[in-house]
Amino acid sequence: MHNQKLLTQVSFCMLLALSLKPRHGYELMKQIEVDSGGRIKLGPGALYGNIKELRQAGLIEELSATTSEQRRRYYQLTAKGRGRLQQEITYFRETVKIAEQRNLIIKTNEGTVS
Amino acid sequence: MKNLSKSLGIYESLLDLYPASFKRQYGSQMIEAADDMISDAAGIDRIGVMIKLYAELPASIAYQRLIADGTQIARRPRQVVRRIVITSLVVLTPFFAVPVFGYFHFHDAYFQLSVDRNFSLIWQLALPLITVYLIAKHLIGWSLYLRSKSGRSNAWIKKAWPLVAVGLMAVPLSLLAISTLYSPSENRSIVASAVAQATSPSHACQAFPLESAKKLLGSKAVMNNARQYGSGEIRYDGILSDTPDEIVSSCSYAIGFASLIIQVSDPKNSAAQTAQRRDFFTNLAAVEEPIRVSGYDGFYTDPTDKNKASNNSNQLTELRLWAKGRWVEVSASSLEMAIGAINVVINNL
């Protein structure tokens, strides 16, 4: 992990969105938007550019169509992709821990952190 | 594609600009996603969605094309390098061929192609830029490919593409602006001027080779002309499209005699402007020996010309120098022609 470059924010969000179930392009776009709190809104060009890169890196794969009429292509995490997502989450967890130790995270009344 | 609207037809055709492999793999899925986005948006929001769809295309297409170039280099380096070299040679052949042709065949066509300002600005400057673009895009693509391969983010180029595009456009525009501002009397391009001066003694007279001029002027026919016509003032009236060969050979019979006026005028030049400049240069005319060929710059800037930019192209440059015991006067429609002509005259007095 230490020698590995961090994923871009978009790539991380894509892996995160695919962690629950396989999704097709538009579903993926919407899930990323939800997961990022509306901060990341991808268009088809950016989405499929990233899908191509993640596929080449072996982090996601295309599900084979179940019927010949099925137009939508679904993508799912590979084992490598799931491992990579875990690594990223571990990194973020450690980062949050450091931030807590330095009193950088303020607890609110609702118990959430900001 | 149940709800594919007419406007997505344009979107679909723009997807052809993606590299073929990308379009083959993701084109139909992109249209599907775009269609879903439009279907989900209501009312006026659809316009926003459409704008977003089209707005992201330039950066996305440019990036995918660069990556495709980079991938090709990584996979088939020899083939790509060979293709770049061959394309560059094809593109640059006319760039070098025209001045070389002009060097060996003093011909009006060369003058039109390489010196005529409007034409040279467009194509002569464009040729090396095309080559630079070809090489640059492959190199940028290669570096993006390597970055992407090693897991580094290329997000910067996706965000900075408008800046890069403006920068790329600014290069040729700056060159054009510089060539217009600093070209002495014609708005020719820097490239055209530099190549012409380096390669063509006949047309870019700042690099006028005296040897070839002397050969011309020292020929038997020229001396016969001189004996036949005797001394006195000989005036040659030509127009801008005359080649310097024609001018020099027509005037050469006056060499060695009292005075010489070479009048090369541009038909578009007004009589009033000509008179104004003649007076100005006449007042500056007395120059004692020795005359340095490279030392004439000061005489070609006309401080009375208030509107230089508009008058730059067609002004008549007149030089009247006292050289080797006599007056030599040259009028030419460009600085280069005047310098060339006066060099020939002075060195053969």
Short mmCIF file of N, CA and C in Angstrom, two decimals, chain B residues 11-175:
data_model
loop_
_atom_site.label_atom_id
_atom_site.label_comp_id
_atom_site.label_asym_id
_atom_site.label_seq_id
_atom_site.Cartn_x
_atom_site.Cartn_y
_atom_site.Cartn_z
N TYR B 11 -25.01 14.10 -31.05
CA TYR B 11 -24.09 13.56 -30.03
C TYR B 11 -23.47 12.26 -30.53
N GLU B 12 -24.31 11.44 -31.12
CA GLU B 12 -23.84 10.15 -31.62
C GLU B 12 -22.80 10.34 -32.72
N SER B 13 -23.06 11.31 -33.61
CA SER B 13 -22.08 11.51 -34.69
C SER B 13 -20.77 12.10 -34.15
N LEU B 14 -20.87 12.88 -33.07
CA LEU B 14 -19.63 13.43 -32.49
C LEU B 14 -18.77 12.33 -31.86
N LEU B 15 -19.42 11.25 -31.48
CA LEU B 15 -18.65 10.14 -30.89
C LEU B 15 -17.67 9.52 -31.89
N ASP B 16 -17.91 9.81 -33.18
CA ASP B 16 -16.97 9.32 -34.21
C ASP B 16 -15.58 9.92 -34.02
N LEU B 17 -15.52 11.04 -33.29
CA LEU B 17 -14.21 11.68 -33.09
C LEU B 17 -13.35 10.94 -32.07
N TYR B 18 -13.96 10.08 -31.31
CA TYR B 18 -13.17 9.24 -30.39
C TYR B 18 -12.32 8.26 -31.20
N PRO B 19 -11.23 7.75 -30.63
CA PRO B 19 -10.51 6.69 -31.32
C PRO B 19 -11.45 5.52 -31.61
N ALA B 20 -11.23 4.86 -32.74
CA ALA B 20 -12.16 3.82 -33.19
C ALA B 20 -12.38 2.74 -32.13
N SER B 21 -11.29 2.33 -31.47
CA SER B 21 -11.43 1.23 -30.50
C SER B 21 -12.30 1.66 -29.32
N PHE B 22 -12.14 2.91 -28.88
CA PHE B 22 -12.93 3.41 -27.75
C PHE B 22 -14.40 3.49 -28.15
N LYS B 23 -14.63 4.00 -29.35
CA LYS B 23 -16.01 4.16 -29.79
C LYS B 23 -16.69 2.79 -29.95
N ARG B 24 -15.93 1.85 -30.48
CA ARG B 24 -16.48 0.51 -30.68
C ARG B 24 -16.89 -0.11 -29.35
N GLN B 25 -16.06 0.11 -28.35
CA GLN B 25 -16.31 -0.54 -27.08
C GLN B 25 -17.35 0.18 -26.22
N TYR B 26 -17.28 1.54 -26.24
CA TYR B 26 -18.14 2.27 -25.29
C TYR B 26 -19.16 3.21 -25.95
N GLY B 27 -19.09 3.36 -27.27
CA GLY B 27 -19.96 4.32 -27.95
C GLY B 27 -21.43 4.11 -27.66
N SER B 28 -21.90 2.89 -27.88
CA SER B 28 -23.34 2.63 -27.70
C SER B 28 -23.73 2.79 -26.22
N GLN B 29 -22.81 2.44 -25.32
CA GLN B 29 -23.11 2.58 -23.89
C GLN B 29 -23.19 4.06 -23.49
N MET B 30 -22.36 4.86 -24.12
CA MET B 30 -22.40 6.30 -23.83
C MET B 30 -23.73 6.90 -24.27
N ILE B 31 -24.20 6.47 -25.44
CA ILE B 31 -25.48 6.99 -25.93
C ILE B 31 -26.61 6.54 -24.99
N GLU B 32 -26.52 5.31 -24.58
CA GLU B 32 -27.51 4.76 -23.64
C GLU B 32 -27.55 5.60 -22.36
N ALA B 33 -26.36 5.87 -21.82
CA ALA B 33 -26.28 6.65 -20.58
C ALA B 33 -26.80 8.08 -20.80
N ALA B 34 -26.43 8.66 -21.96
CA ALA B 34 -26.89 10.03 -22.26
C ALA B 34 -28.41 10.06 -22.37
N ASP B 35 -28.96 9.05 -23.01
CA ASP B 35 -30.40 8.96 -23.17
C ASP B 35 -31.09 8.84 -21.81
N ASP B 36 -30.51 8.03 -20.92
CA ASP B 36 -31.06 7.89 -19.57
C ASP B 36 -31.02 9.22 -18.82
N MET B 37 -29.91 9.93 -18.99
CA MET B 37 -29.77 11.22 -18.29
C MET B 37 -30.86 12.20 -18.74
N ILE B 38 -31.09 12.25 -20.05
CA ILE B 38 -32.10 13.17 -20.58
C ILE B 38 -33.50 12.74 -20.14
N SER B 39 -33.75 11.44 -20.18
CA SER B 39 -35.07 10.94 -19.79
C SER B 39 -35.38 11.25 -18.33
N ASP B 40 -34.36 11.17 -17.49
CA ASP B 40 -34.57 11.41 -16.06
C ASP B 40 -34.74 12.88 -15.72
N ALA B 41 -34.22 13.75 -16.59
CA ALA B 41 -34.33 15.19 -16.30
C ALA B 41 -35.71 15.67 -16.75
N ALA B 42 -36.22 16.65 -15.98
CA ALA B 42 -37.55 17.14 -16.32
C ALA B 42 -37.47 18.60 -16.77
N GLY B 43 -38.30 18.95 -17.73
CA GLY B 43 -38.45 20.33 -18.17
C GLY B 43 -37.15 20.98 -18.57
N ILE B 44 -36.90 22.14 -17.93
CA ILE B 44 -35.75 22.97 -18.31
C ILE B 44 -34.42 22.29 -17.98
N ASP B 45 -34.49 21.36 -17.01
CA ASP B 45 -33.25 20.65 -16.63
C ASP B 45 -32.64 19.88 -17.80
N ARG B 46 -33.49 19.51 -18.73
CA ARG B 46 -33.00 18.76 -19.90
C ARG B 46 -31.97 19.57 -20.67
N ILE B 47 -32.21 20.87 -20.73
CA ILE B 47 -31.26 21.73 -21.47
C ILE B 47 -29.90 21.69 -20.77
N GLY B 48 -29.94 21.77 -19.43
CA GLY B 48 -28.70 21.70 -18.66
C GLY B 48 -27.96 20.40 -18.90
N VAL B 49 -28.74 19.32 -18.95
CA VAL B 49 -28.13 18.00 -19.18
C VAL B 49 -27.49 17.95 -20.57
N MET B 50 -28.21 18.49 -21.56
CA MET B 50 -27.67 18.50 -22.93
C MET B 50 -26.36 19.29 -22.99
N ILE B 51 -26.37 20.46 -22.32
CA ILE B 51 -25.16 21.29 -22.33
C ILE B 51 -24.00 20.52 -21.71
N LYS B 52 -24.30 19.85 -20.61
CA LYS B 52 -23.25 19.09 -19.92
C LYS B 52 -22.71 17.97 -20.81
N LEU B 53 -23.62 17.29 -21.49
CA LEU B 53 -23.21 16.19 -22.37
C LEU B 53 -22.24 16.66 -23.44
N TYR B 54 -22.59 17.79 -24.07
CA TYR B 54 -21.73 18.29 -25.15
C TYR B 54 -20.45 18.93 -24.61
N ALA B 55 -20.57 19.58 -23.47
CA ALA B 55 -19.42 20.32 -22.93
C ALA B 55 -18.27 19.41 -22.54
N GLU B 56 -18.60 18.20 -22.11
CA GLU B 56 -17.51 17.32 -21.67
C GLU B 56 -16.81 16.61 -22.83
N LEU B 57 -17.43 16.67 -24.01
CA LEU B 57 -16.88 15.91 -25.14
C LEU B 57 -15.48 16.37 -25.59
N PRO B 58 -15.22 17.68 -25.77
CA PRO B 58 -13.90 18.06 -26.29
C PRO B 58 -12.74 17.52 -25.45
N ALA B 59 -12.84 17.71 -24.12
CA ALA B 59 -11.74 17.25 -23.25
C ALA B 59 -11.64 15.73 -23.30
N SER B 60 -12.80 15.08 -23.25
CA SER B 60 -12.80 13.62 -23.22
C SER B 60 -12.24 13.04 -24.53
N ILE B 61 -12.67 13.61 -25.66
CA ILE B 61 -12.18 13.12 -26.96
C ILE B 61 -10.68 13.37 -27.09
N ALA B 62 -10.26 14.60 -26.74
CA ALA B 62 -8.82 14.93 -26.86
C ALA B 62 -7.99 13.99 -26.00
N TYR B 63 -8.46 13.74 -24.78
CA TYR B 63 -7.72 12.88 -23.86
C TYR B 63 -7.63 11.45 -24.41
N GLN B 64 -8.76 10.94 -24.88
CA GLN B 64 -8.75 9.56 -25.39
C GLN B 64 -7.88 9.43 -26.64
N ARG B 65 -7.86 10.47 -27.46
CA ARG B 65 -7.02 10.42 -28.66
C ARG B 65 -5.54 10.44 -28.27
N LEU B 66 -5.21 11.29 -27.29
CA LEU B 66 -3.81 11.35 -26.84
C LEU B 66 -3.38 10.01 -26.25
N ILE B 67 -4.27 9.44 -25.43
CA ILE B 67 -3.96 8.15 -24.81
C ILE B 67 -3.79 7.08 -25.90
N ALA B 68 -4.65 7.15 -26.93
CA ALA B 68 -4.55 6.17 -28.02
C ALA B 68 -3.19 6.30 -28.73
N ASP B 69 -2.77 7.56 -28.95
CA ASP B 69 -1.44 7.78 -29.57
C ASP B 69 -0.34 7.21 -28.68
N GLY B 70 -0.46 7.50 -27.37
CA GLY B 70 0.54 7.02 -26.41
C GLY B 70 0.59 5.50 -26.37
N THR B 71 -0.59 4.88 -26.44
CA THR B 71 -0.64 3.42 -26.41
C THR B 71 0.04 2.84 -27.65
N GLN B 72 -0.20 3.48 -28.78
CA GLN B 72 0.44 3.02 -30.03
C GLN B 72 1.95 3.09 -29.92
N ILE B 73 2.44 4.21 -29.37
CA ILE B 73 3.90 4.36 -29.24
C ILE B 73 4.45 3.25 -28.35
N ALA B 74 3.74 3.00 -27.25
CA ALA B 74 4.23 2.00 -26.30
C ALA B 74 4.23 0.61 -26.93
N ARG B 75 3.23 0.35 -27.77
CA ARG B 75 3.10 -1.01 -28.32
C ARG B 75 3.91 -1.21 -29.60
N ARG B 76 3.89 -0.17 -30.47
CA ARG B 76 4.60 -0.32 -31.75
C ARG B 76 5.45 0.92 -32.01
N PRO B 77 6.51 1.11 -31.20
CA PRO B 77 7.28 2.35 -31.29
C PRO B 77 7.88 2.61 -32.67
N ARG B 78 8.44 1.55 -33.28
CA ARG B 78 9.10 1.75 -34.58
C ARG B 78 8.11 2.21 -35.64
N GLN B 79 6.97 1.53 -35.65
CA GLN B 79 5.95 1.84 -36.65
C GLN B 79 5.47 3.30 -36.51
N VAL B 80 5.26 3.72 -35.26
CA VAL B 80 4.76 5.08 -35.02
C VAL B 80 5.82 6.11 -35.41
N VAL B 81 7.07 5.85 -35.00
CA VAL B 81 8.14 6.80 -35.33
C VAL B 81 8.30 6.91 -36.84
N ARG B 82 8.23 5.75 -37.52
CA ARG B 82 8.35 5.77 -38.98
C ARG B 82 7.21 6.60 -39.59
N ARG B 83 6.01 6.43 -39.05
CA ARG B 83 4.87 7.17 -39.59
C ARG B 83 5.04 8.68 -39.37
N ILE B 84 5.53 9.05 -38.18
CA ILE B 84 5.73 10.47 -37.89
C ILE B 84 6.78 11.05 -38.84
N VAL B 85 7.87 10.31 -39.02
CA VAL B 85 8.96 10.81 -39.88
C VAL B 85 8.46 10.98 -41.31
N ILE B 86 7.75 9.97 -41.81
CA ILE B 86 7.28 10.05 -43.21
C ILE B 86 6.29 11.20 -43.37
N THR B 87 5.34 11.32 -42.43
CA THR B 87 4.37 12.41 -42.51
C THR B 87 5.07 13.76 -42.45
N SER B 88 6.04 13.88 -41.55
CA SER B 88 6.76 15.16 -41.42
C SER B 88 7.50 15.48 -42.71
N LEU B 89 8.10 14.46 -43.30
CA LEU B 89 8.83 14.71 -44.55
C LEU B 89 7.88 15.18 -45.65
N VAL B 90 6.73 14.53 -45.72
CA VAL B 90 5.75 14.92 -46.74
C VAL B 90 5.29 16.35 -46.51
N VAL B 91 5.03 16.67 -45.24
CA VAL B 91 4.52 18.01 -44.92
C VAL B 91 5.59 19.07 -45.15
N LEU B 92 6.83 18.73 -44.80
CA LEU B 92 7.89 19.74 -44.88
C LEU B 92 8.52 19.85 -46.27
N THR B 93 8.24 18.89 -47.13
CA THR B 93 8.85 18.94 -48.46
C THR B 93 8.54 20.26 -49.19
N PRO B 94 7.28 20.67 -49.29
CA PRO B 94 7.06 21.95 -49.97
C PRO B 94 7.67 23.14 -49.24
N PHE B 95 7.77 23.01 -47.91
CA PHE B 95 8.34 24.10 -47.10
C PHE B 95 9.79 24.38 -47.52
N PHE B 96 10.54 23.30 -47.73
CA PHE B 96 11.94 23.47 -48.16
C PHE B 96 12.09 23.52 -49.68
N ALA B 97 11.17 22.82 -50.37
CA ALA B 97 11.32 22.73 -51.83
C ALA B 97 11.13 24.08 -52.51
N VAL B 98 10.21 24.87 -51.99
CA VAL B 98 9.92 26.13 -52.67
C VAL B 98 11.14 27.06 -52.68
N PRO B 99 11.78 27.30 -51.52
CA PRO B 99 12.97 28.15 -51.58
C PRO B 99 14.12 27.53 -52.36
N VAL B 100 14.26 26.20 -52.27
CA VAL B 100 15.34 25.55 -53.03
C VAL B 100 15.07 25.70 -54.52
N PHE B 101 13.83 25.49 -54.90
CA PHE B 101 13.45 25.67 -56.29
C PHE B 101 13.75 27.11 -56.73
N GLY B 102 13.41 28.03 -55.85
CA GLY B 102 13.65 29.44 -56.16
C GLY B 102 15.13 29.75 -56.33
N TYR B 103 15.97 29.04 -55.59
CA TYR B 103 17.41 29.29 -55.65
C TYR B 103 17.96 28.91 -57.02
N PHE B 104 17.46 27.78 -57.53
CA PHE B 104 18.00 27.30 -58.80
C PHE B 104 17.25 27.86 -60.01
N HIS B 105 15.99 28.19 -59.80
CA HIS B 105 15.20 28.70 -60.93
C HIS B 105 14.55 30.01 -60.50
N PHE B 106 15.18 31.08 -60.83
CA PHE B 106 14.61 32.39 -60.47
C PHE B 106 13.33 32.58 -61.28
N HIS B 107 12.27 32.47 -60.58
CA HIS B 107 11.01 32.43 -61.31
C HIS B 107 9.95 33.18 -60.52
N ASP B 108 9.02 33.74 -61.22
CA ASP B 108 7.95 34.49 -60.56
C ASP B 108 7.15 33.62 -59.60
N ALA B 109 7.01 32.36 -59.96
CA ALA B 109 6.20 31.46 -59.12
C ALA B 109 6.78 31.39 -57.72
N TYR B 110 8.10 31.37 -57.65
CA TYR B 110 8.75 31.33 -56.35
C TYR B 110 8.42 32.59 -55.56
N PHE B 111 8.48 33.69 -56.25
CA PHE B 111 8.20 34.96 -55.59
C PHE B 111 6.78 34.96 -55.04
N GLN B 112 5.87 34.47 -55.83
CA GLN B 112 4.47 34.42 -55.39
C GLN B 112 4.30 33.48 -54.19
N LEU B 113 4.97 32.34 -54.26
CA LEU B 113 4.76 31.34 -53.23
C LEU B 113 5.45 31.67 -51.91
N SER B 114 6.68 32.12 -52.00
CA SER B 114 7.45 32.25 -50.77
C SER B 114 7.47 33.65 -50.19
N VAL B 115 7.28 34.65 -51.00
CA VAL B 115 7.44 36.00 -50.49
C VAL B 115 6.11 36.74 -50.40
N ASP B 116 5.22 36.42 -51.31
CA ASP B 116 3.93 37.11 -51.27
C ASP B 116 3.30 36.90 -49.90
N ARG B 117 3.04 38.00 -49.21
CA ARG B 117 2.79 37.88 -47.77
C ARG B 117 1.52 37.12 -47.38
N ASN B 118 0.42 37.39 -48.10
CA ASN B 118 -0.82 36.74 -47.67
C ASN B 118 -0.73 35.23 -47.79
N PHE B 119 -0.14 34.79 -48.84
CA PHE B 119 -0.06 33.36 -49.08
C PHE B 119 0.90 32.69 -48.10
N SER B 120 2.06 33.31 -47.93
CA SER B 120 3.07 32.69 -47.08
C SER B 120 2.61 32.61 -45.63
N LEU B 121 1.85 33.61 -45.20
CA LEU B 121 1.37 33.59 -43.82
C LEU B 121 0.55 32.34 -43.56
N ILE B 122 -0.25 31.99 -44.52
CA ILE B 122 -1.17 30.88 -44.29
C ILE B 122 -0.43 29.54 -44.35
N TRP B 123 0.24 29.30 -45.45
CA TRP B 123 0.71 27.91 -45.61
C TRP B 123 2.13 27.69 -45.13
N GLN B 124 3.00 28.67 -45.30
CA GLN B 124 4.38 28.38 -44.92
C GLN B 124 4.54 28.25 -43.42
N LEU B 125 3.80 29.06 -42.70
CA LEU B 125 3.88 28.97 -41.24
C LEU B 125 3.17 27.72 -40.75
N ALA B 126 2.14 27.32 -41.49
CA ALA B 126 1.34 26.16 -41.05
C ALA B 126 2.12 24.85 -41.16
N LEU B 127 2.98 24.74 -42.17
CA LEU B 127 3.65 23.45 -42.40
C LEU B 127 4.52 23.00 -41.23
N PRO B 128 5.46 23.83 -40.75
CA PRO B 128 6.23 23.36 -39.59
C PRO B 128 5.38 23.20 -38.35
N LEU B 129 4.32 23.99 -38.24
CA LEU B 129 3.44 23.85 -37.07
C LEU B 129 2.73 22.51 -37.07
N ILE B 130 2.36 22.04 -38.26
CA ILE B 130 1.71 20.73 -38.36
C ILE B 130 2.68 19.65 -37.87
N THR B 131 3.93 19.77 -38.27
CA THR B 131 4.93 18.78 -37.85
C THR B 131 5.13 18.81 -36.34
N VAL B 132 5.26 20.03 -35.81
CA VAL B 132 5.44 20.17 -34.36
C VAL B 132 4.24 19.58 -33.63
N TYR B 133 3.04 19.84 -34.16
CA TYR B 133 1.82 19.31 -33.55
C TYR B 133 1.82 17.79 -33.53
N LEU B 134 2.21 17.20 -34.68
CA LEU B 134 2.23 15.74 -34.79
C LEU B 134 3.16 15.12 -33.74
N ILE B 135 4.35 15.69 -33.65
CA ILE B 135 5.33 15.14 -32.71
C ILE B 135 4.86 15.38 -31.27
N ALA B 136 4.38 16.61 -31.02
CA ALA B 136 3.98 16.97 -29.65
C ALA B 136 2.83 16.10 -29.16
N LYS B 137 1.86 15.85 -30.02
CA LYS B 137 0.70 15.10 -29.54
C LYS B 137 1.07 13.66 -29.21
N HIS B 138 2.01 13.10 -29.98
CA HIS B 138 2.44 11.74 -29.67
C HIS B 138 3.24 11.70 -28.37
N LEU B 139 4.08 12.71 -28.18
CA LEU B 139 4.88 12.73 -26.95
C LEU B 139 3.99 12.94 -25.72
N ILE B 140 3.03 13.87 -25.84
CA ILE B 140 2.12 14.11 -24.72
C ILE B 140 1.31 12.83 -24.44
N GLY B 141 0.82 12.21 -25.53
CA GLY B 141 0.05 10.98 -25.39
C GLY B 141 0.85 9.89 -24.70
N TRP B 142 2.11 9.81 -25.08
CA TRP B 142 2.97 8.78 -24.48
C TRP B 142 3.15 9.02 -22.99
N SER B 143 3.39 10.29 -22.63
CA SER B 143 3.60 10.58 -21.21
C SER B 143 2.31 10.35 -20.42
N LEU B 144 1.15 10.68 -21.02
CA LEU B 144 -0.12 10.42 -20.33
C LEU B 144 -0.34 8.92 -20.16
N TYR B 145 0.03 8.17 -21.20
CA TYR B 145 -0.13 6.72 -21.14
C TYR B 145 0.73 6.14 -20.02
N LEU B 146 1.98 6.61 -19.94
CA LEU B 146 2.88 6.08 -18.91
C LEU B 146 2.38 6.44 -17.52
N ARG B 147 1.89 7.68 -17.39
CA ARG B 147 1.35 8.11 -16.09
C ARG B 147 0.15 7.25 -15.70
N SER B 148 -0.71 7.05 -16.67
CA SER B 148 -1.91 6.27 -16.40
C SER B 148 -1.55 4.82 -16.05
N LYS B 149 -0.55 4.30 -16.74
CA LYS B 149 -0.11 2.92 -16.51
C LYS B 149 0.45 2.75 -15.09
N SER B 150 1.14 3.81 -14.63
CA SER B 150 1.74 3.70 -13.29
C SER B 150 0.79 4.17 -12.19
N GLY B 151 -0.48 4.37 -12.58
CA GLY B 151 -1.49 4.68 -11.58
C GLY B 151 -1.54 6.13 -11.16
N ARG B 152 -0.82 6.99 -11.90
CA ARG B 152 -0.86 8.41 -11.54
C ARG B 152 -2.04 9.10 -12.24
N SER B 153 -2.51 10.15 -11.63
CA SER B 153 -3.71 10.81 -12.14
C SER B 153 -3.38 11.73 -13.32
N ASN B 154 -4.23 11.68 -14.32
CA ASN B 154 -4.12 12.62 -15.44
C ASN B 154 -5.24 13.65 -15.40
N ALA B 155 -5.80 13.79 -14.21
CA ALA B 155 -6.97 14.68 -14.10
C ALA B 155 -6.62 16.11 -14.48
N TRP B 156 -5.36 16.49 -14.25
CA TRP B 156 -4.96 17.88 -14.53
C TRP B 156 -5.19 18.25 -15.98
N ILE B 157 -4.89 17.30 -16.89
CA ILE B 157 -5.01 17.66 -18.30
C ILE B 157 -6.47 17.73 -18.72
N LYS B 158 -7.30 16.94 -18.04
CA LYS B 158 -8.72 17.00 -18.35
C LYS B 158 -9.30 18.35 -17.91
N LYS B 159 -8.72 18.89 -16.82
CA LYS B 159 -9.23 20.17 -16.34
C LYS B 159 -8.58 21.34 -17.09
N ALA B 160 -7.32 21.14 -17.46
CA ALA B 160 -6.57 22.27 -18.01
C ALA B 160 -6.66 22.38 -19.52
N TRP B 161 -7.48 21.53 -20.16
CA TRP B 161 -7.46 21.53 -21.62
C TRP B 161 -7.83 22.88 -22.24
N PRO B 162 -8.76 23.68 -21.67
CA PRO B 162 -9.02 24.96 -22.33
C PRO B 162 -7.77 25.84 -22.35
N LEU B 163 -7.01 25.76 -21.24
CA LEU B 163 -5.78 26.55 -21.14
C LEU B 163 -4.75 26.07 -22.18
N VAL B 164 -4.65 24.75 -22.29
CA VAL B 164 -3.70 24.17 -23.26
C VAL B 164 -4.12 24.56 -24.68
N ALA B 165 -5.43 24.49 -24.95
CA ALA B 165 -5.91 24.84 -26.29
C ALA B 165 -5.62 26.29 -26.62
N VAL B 166 -5.87 27.18 -25.64
CA VAL B 166 -5.60 28.61 -25.86
C VAL B 166 -4.11 28.82 -26.09
N GLY B 167 -3.30 28.10 -25.29
CA GLY B 167 -1.85 28.21 -25.43
C GLY B 167 -1.38 27.78 -26.81
N LEU B 168 -1.94 26.67 -27.29
CA LEU B 168 -1.55 26.16 -28.61
C LEU B 168 -1.95 27.13 -29.71
N MET B 169 -3.11 27.76 -29.54
CA MET B 169 -3.54 28.72 -30.56
C MET B 169 -2.70 29.98 -30.49
N ALA B 170 -2.24 30.29 -29.26
CA ALA B 170 -1.49 31.54 -29.08
C ALA B 170 -0.13 31.50 -29.79
N VAL B 171 0.44 30.31 -29.94
CA VAL B 171 1.77 30.22 -30.56
C VAL B 171 1.76 30.73 -32.00
N PRO B 172 0.91 30.15 -32.89
CA PRO B 172 0.93 30.69 -34.25
C PRO B 172 0.48 32.14 -34.34
N LEU B 173 -0.48 32.51 -33.47
CA LEU B 173 -0.95 33.90 -33.51
C LEU B 173 0.16 34.86 -33.10
N SER B 174 0.95 34.46 -32.09
CA SER B 174 2.06 35.31 -31.66
C SER B 174 3.09 35.44 -32.77
N LEU B 175 3.37 34.31 -33.44
CA LEU B 175 4.34 34.35 -34.53
C LEU B 175 3.86 35.30 -35.63
#
